[in-house]
Coordinates of C-alpha atoms in Angstrom, one line a residue:
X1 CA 0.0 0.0 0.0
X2 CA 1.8 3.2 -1.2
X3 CA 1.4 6.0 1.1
X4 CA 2.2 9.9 0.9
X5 CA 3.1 12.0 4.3
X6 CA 3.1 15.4 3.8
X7 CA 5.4 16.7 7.0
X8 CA 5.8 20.2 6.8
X9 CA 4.7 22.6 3.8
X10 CA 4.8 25.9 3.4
X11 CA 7.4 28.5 2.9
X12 CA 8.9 28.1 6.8
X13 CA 9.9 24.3 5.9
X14 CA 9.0 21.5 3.6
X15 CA 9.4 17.5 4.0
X16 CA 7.6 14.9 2.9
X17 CA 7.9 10.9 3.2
X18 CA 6.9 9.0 0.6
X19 CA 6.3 4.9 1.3
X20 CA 5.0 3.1 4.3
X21 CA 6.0 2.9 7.8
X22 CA 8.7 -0.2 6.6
X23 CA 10.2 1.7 4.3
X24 CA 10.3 5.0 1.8
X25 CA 12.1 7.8 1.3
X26 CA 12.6 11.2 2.5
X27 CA 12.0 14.9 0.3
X28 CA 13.4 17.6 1.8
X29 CA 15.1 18.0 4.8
X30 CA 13.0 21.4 5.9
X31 CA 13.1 23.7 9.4
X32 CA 15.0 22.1 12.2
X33 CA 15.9 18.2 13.0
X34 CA 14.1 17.7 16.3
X35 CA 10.9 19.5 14.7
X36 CA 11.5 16.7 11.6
X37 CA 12.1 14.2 14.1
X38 CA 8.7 15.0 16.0
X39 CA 7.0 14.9 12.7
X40 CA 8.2 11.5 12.5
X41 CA 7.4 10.0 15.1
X42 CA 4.0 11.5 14.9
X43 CA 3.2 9.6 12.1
X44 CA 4.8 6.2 13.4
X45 CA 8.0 6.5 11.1
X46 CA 10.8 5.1 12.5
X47 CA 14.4 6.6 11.1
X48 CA 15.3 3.4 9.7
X49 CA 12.1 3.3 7.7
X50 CA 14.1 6.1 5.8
X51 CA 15.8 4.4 3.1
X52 CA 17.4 7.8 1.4
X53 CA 17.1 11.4 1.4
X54 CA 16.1 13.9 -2.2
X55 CA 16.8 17.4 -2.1
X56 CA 14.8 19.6 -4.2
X57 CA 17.1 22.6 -4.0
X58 CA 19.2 24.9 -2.3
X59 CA 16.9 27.1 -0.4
X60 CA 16.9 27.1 3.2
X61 CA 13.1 26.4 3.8
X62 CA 13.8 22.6 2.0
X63 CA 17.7 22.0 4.0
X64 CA 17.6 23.4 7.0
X65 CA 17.3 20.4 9.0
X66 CA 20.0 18.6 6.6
X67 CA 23.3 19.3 8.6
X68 CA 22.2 18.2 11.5
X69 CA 19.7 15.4 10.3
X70 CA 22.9 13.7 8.5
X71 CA 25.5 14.1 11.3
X72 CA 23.0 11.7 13.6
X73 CA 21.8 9.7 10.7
X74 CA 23.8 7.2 8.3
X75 CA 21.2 7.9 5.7
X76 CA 22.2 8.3 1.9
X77 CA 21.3 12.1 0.0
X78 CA 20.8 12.8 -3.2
X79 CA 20.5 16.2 -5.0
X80 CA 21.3 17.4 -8.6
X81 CA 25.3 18.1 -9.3
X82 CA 25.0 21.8 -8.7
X83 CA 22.7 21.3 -5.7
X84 CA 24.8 18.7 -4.3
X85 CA 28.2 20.4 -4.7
X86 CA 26.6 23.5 -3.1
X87 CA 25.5 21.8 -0.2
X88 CA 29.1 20.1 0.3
X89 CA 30.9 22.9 0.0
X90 CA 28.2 25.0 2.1
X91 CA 28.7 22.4 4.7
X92 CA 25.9 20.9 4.8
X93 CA 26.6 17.7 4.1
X94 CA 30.3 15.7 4.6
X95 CA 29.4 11.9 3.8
X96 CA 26.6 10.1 2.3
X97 CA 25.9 12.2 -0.7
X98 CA 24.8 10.9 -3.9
X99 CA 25.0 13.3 -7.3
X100 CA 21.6 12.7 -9.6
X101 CA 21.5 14.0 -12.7
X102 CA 18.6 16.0 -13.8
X103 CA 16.7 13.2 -15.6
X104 CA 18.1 10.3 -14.1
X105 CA 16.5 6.8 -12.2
X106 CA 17.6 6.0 -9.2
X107 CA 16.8 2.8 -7.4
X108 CA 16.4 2.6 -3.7
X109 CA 15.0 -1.1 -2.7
X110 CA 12.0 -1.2 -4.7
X111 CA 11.2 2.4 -5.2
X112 CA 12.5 4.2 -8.6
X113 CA 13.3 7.7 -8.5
X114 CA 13.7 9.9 -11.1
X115 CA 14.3 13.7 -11.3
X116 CA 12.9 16.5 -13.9
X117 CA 14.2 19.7 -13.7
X118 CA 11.8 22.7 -12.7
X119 CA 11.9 26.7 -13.4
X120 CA 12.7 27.9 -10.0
X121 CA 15.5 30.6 -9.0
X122 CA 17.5 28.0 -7.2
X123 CA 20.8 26.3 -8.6
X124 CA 19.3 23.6 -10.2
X125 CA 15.6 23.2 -8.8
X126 CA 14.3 19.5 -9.3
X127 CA 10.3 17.6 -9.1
X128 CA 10.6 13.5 -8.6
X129 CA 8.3 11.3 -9.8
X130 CA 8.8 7.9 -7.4
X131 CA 7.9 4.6 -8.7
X132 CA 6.8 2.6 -5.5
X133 CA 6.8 -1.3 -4.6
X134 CA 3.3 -1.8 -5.8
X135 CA 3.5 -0.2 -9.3
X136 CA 2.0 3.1 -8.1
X137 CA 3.7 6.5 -9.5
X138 CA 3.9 9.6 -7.2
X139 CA 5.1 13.1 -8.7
X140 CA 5.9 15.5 -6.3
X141 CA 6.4 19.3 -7.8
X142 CA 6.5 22.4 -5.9
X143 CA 8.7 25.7 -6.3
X144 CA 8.3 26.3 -9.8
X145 CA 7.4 29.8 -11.7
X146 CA 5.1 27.9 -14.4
X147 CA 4.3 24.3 -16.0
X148 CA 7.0 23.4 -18.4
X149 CA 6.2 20.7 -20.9
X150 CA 8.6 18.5 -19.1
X151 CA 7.0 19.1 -15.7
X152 CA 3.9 18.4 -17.3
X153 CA 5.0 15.0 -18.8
X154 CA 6.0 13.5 -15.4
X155 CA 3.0 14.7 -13.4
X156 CA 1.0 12.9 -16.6
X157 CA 2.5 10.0 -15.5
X158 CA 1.6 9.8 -11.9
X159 CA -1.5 8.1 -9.5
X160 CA -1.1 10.9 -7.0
X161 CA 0.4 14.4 -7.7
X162 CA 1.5 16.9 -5.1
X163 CA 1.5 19.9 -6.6
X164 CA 2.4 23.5 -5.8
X165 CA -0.3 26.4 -5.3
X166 CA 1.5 29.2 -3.5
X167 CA -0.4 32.0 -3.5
X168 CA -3.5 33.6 -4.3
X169 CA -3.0 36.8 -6.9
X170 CA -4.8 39.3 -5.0
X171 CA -3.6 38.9 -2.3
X172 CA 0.0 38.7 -3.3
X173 CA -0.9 42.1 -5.2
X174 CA -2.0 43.4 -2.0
X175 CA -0.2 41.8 0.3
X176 CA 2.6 43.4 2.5
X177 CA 5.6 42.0 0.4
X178 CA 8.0 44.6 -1.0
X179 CA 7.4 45.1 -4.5
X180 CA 10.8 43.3 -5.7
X181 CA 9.4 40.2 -3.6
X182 CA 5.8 40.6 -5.3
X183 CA 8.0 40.1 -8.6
X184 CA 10.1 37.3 -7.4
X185 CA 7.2 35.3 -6.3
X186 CA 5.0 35.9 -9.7
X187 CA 8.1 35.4 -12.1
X188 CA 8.2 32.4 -14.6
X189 CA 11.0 31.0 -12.2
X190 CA 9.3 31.9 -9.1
X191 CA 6.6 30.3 -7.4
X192 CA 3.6 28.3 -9.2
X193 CA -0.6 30.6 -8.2
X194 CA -3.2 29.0 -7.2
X195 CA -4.8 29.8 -10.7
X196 CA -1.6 28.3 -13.3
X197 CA -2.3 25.4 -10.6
X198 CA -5.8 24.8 -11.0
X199 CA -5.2 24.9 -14.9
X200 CA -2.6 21.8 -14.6
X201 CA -4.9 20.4 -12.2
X202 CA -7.8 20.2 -14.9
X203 CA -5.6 18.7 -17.8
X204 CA -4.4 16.2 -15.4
X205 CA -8.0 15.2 -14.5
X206 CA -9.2 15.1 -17.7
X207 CA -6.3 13.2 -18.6
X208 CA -7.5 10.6 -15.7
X209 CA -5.9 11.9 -12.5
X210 CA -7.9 11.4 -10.0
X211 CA -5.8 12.3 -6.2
X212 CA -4.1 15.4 -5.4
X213 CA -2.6 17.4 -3.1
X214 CA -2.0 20.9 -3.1
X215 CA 1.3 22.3 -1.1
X216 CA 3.4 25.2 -0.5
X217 CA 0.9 27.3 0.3
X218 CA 1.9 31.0 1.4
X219 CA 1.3 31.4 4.8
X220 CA 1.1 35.2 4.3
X221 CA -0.4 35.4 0.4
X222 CA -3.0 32.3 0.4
X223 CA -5.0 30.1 2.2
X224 CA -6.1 26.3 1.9
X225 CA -10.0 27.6 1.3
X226 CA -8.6 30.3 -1.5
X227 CA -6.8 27.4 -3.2
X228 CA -9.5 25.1 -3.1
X229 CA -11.9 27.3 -4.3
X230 CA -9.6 28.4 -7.1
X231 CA -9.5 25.0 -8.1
X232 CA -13.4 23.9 -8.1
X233 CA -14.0 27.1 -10.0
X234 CA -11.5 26.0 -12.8
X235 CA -12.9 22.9 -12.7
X236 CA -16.8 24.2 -12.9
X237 CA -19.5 21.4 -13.4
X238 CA -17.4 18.8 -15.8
X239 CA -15.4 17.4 -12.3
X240 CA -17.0 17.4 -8.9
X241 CA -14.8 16.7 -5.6
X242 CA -15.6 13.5 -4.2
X243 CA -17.0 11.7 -7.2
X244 CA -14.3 12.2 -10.2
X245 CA -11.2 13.5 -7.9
X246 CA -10.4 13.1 -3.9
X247 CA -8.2 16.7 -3.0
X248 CA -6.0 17.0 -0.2
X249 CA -4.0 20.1 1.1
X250 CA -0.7 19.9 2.7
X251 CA -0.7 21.1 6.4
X252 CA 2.2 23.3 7.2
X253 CA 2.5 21.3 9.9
X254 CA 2.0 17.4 10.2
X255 CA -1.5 16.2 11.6
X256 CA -1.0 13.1 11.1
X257 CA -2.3 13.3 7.6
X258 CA -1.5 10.6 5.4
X259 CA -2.7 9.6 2.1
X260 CA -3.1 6.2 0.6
X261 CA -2.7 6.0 -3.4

């Protein structure tokens, strides 16, 4: 039975494990090691349940519990080459690390993962589409400024996608952000709206998808009912929640939640 655990989300820290409590694999390393290890053990995963670590990117929000999480942990990490030489020679990692090439499989026990680059302002930003034991596919894709045709291939591909739908466009417009911020956010590389989400969203229903879970939501330019909403309105009357499409949203902070795919 695959299994999705969204730990943290949001633009304070991100994590997710991706398996069941045996076994599975780790994306992102976000906020601090003893909140991580709470999460956890919260939802009954034990450390050595963790068969290997991803790293989306550099940003601080998706490592910050890295250094200190592999210093107690003998758990292998992989990132992209730029990624991964920025986080050695940053010190964030000294052993353990693994480079990935944008587009390659790697196989951990009986889960495949493989990485597809996404248009974010980081080094080398990175989604992951994980092949699990049973022959289900997860994508996982957030921080990215807009739907590329490769992003869109791999979340085509997948039983459950967790998907990015940051903020809200009023609100960001409004919002107390500095102006250069606003800009950073809404750039092609930046961060993916609630509206360009909603959009995928439908092509990937239409295209059979039928579980989904929106994350990194903007604690300061969205909420989980403004995402939602943006979502059934996109949709209209062709898809209704709960009879062509179950929809999830990523806590910033784990409840427990986990999803079964």
């Amino acid at each position: 039975m695959s299994r999705i655990y969204p730990l943290f989300s949001s633009s304070s820290g991100n994590s997710c494990f991706i398996g069941n409590p045996s076994e599975g694999i780790l994306i992102d390393a976000g906020l601090n090691c003893r909140r991580l290890n709470q999460a956890l053990l919260q939802n009954d995963i034990p450390i050595e349940a963790i068969k290997a670590v991803f790293i989306t990117h550099d940003h601080t929000d998706h490592i910050a519990a890295l250094k200190v999480f592999g210093k107690h942990y003998d758990i292998p990490v992989y990132a992209s080459p730029k990624t991964m030489d920025w986080l050695i020679r940053g010190g964030h990692l000294s052993h353990g690390c693994f480079e990935q090439g944008v587009g390659e499989e790697v196989v951990i026990g009986d889960f495949s993962i493989t990485s597809f680059k996404t248009p974010h302002d980081a080094i080398e930003s990175v989604g992951y589409r994980i092949g699990m034991p049973d022959g289900k596919v997860c994508t996982y894709c957030t921080d990215l400024g807009h739907v590329t045709e490769e992003v869109d291939e791999n979340l085509r591909l997948a039983d459950l996608v967790f998907l990015e739908s940051n903020y809200d466009e009023n609100m960001l417009r409004n919002g107390p952000y500095p102006y250069p911020l606003k800009q950073r956010i809404a750039a092609p590389d930046g961060h993916l709206s609630n509206s360009a989400s909603a959009k995928e969203i439908h092509s990937l229903i239409e295209n059979g998808l039928t579980k989904i879970i929106l994350g990194h939501l903007s604690r300061e330019n969205n909420t989980p009912h403004i995402a939602e909403n943006a979502l059934t309105r996109e949709l209209g009357d062709e898809f209704k929640r709960n009879r062509d499409y179950l929809l999830y949203i990523a806590p910033i902070e784990t409840t427990g939640m986990a999803v079964t795919f």
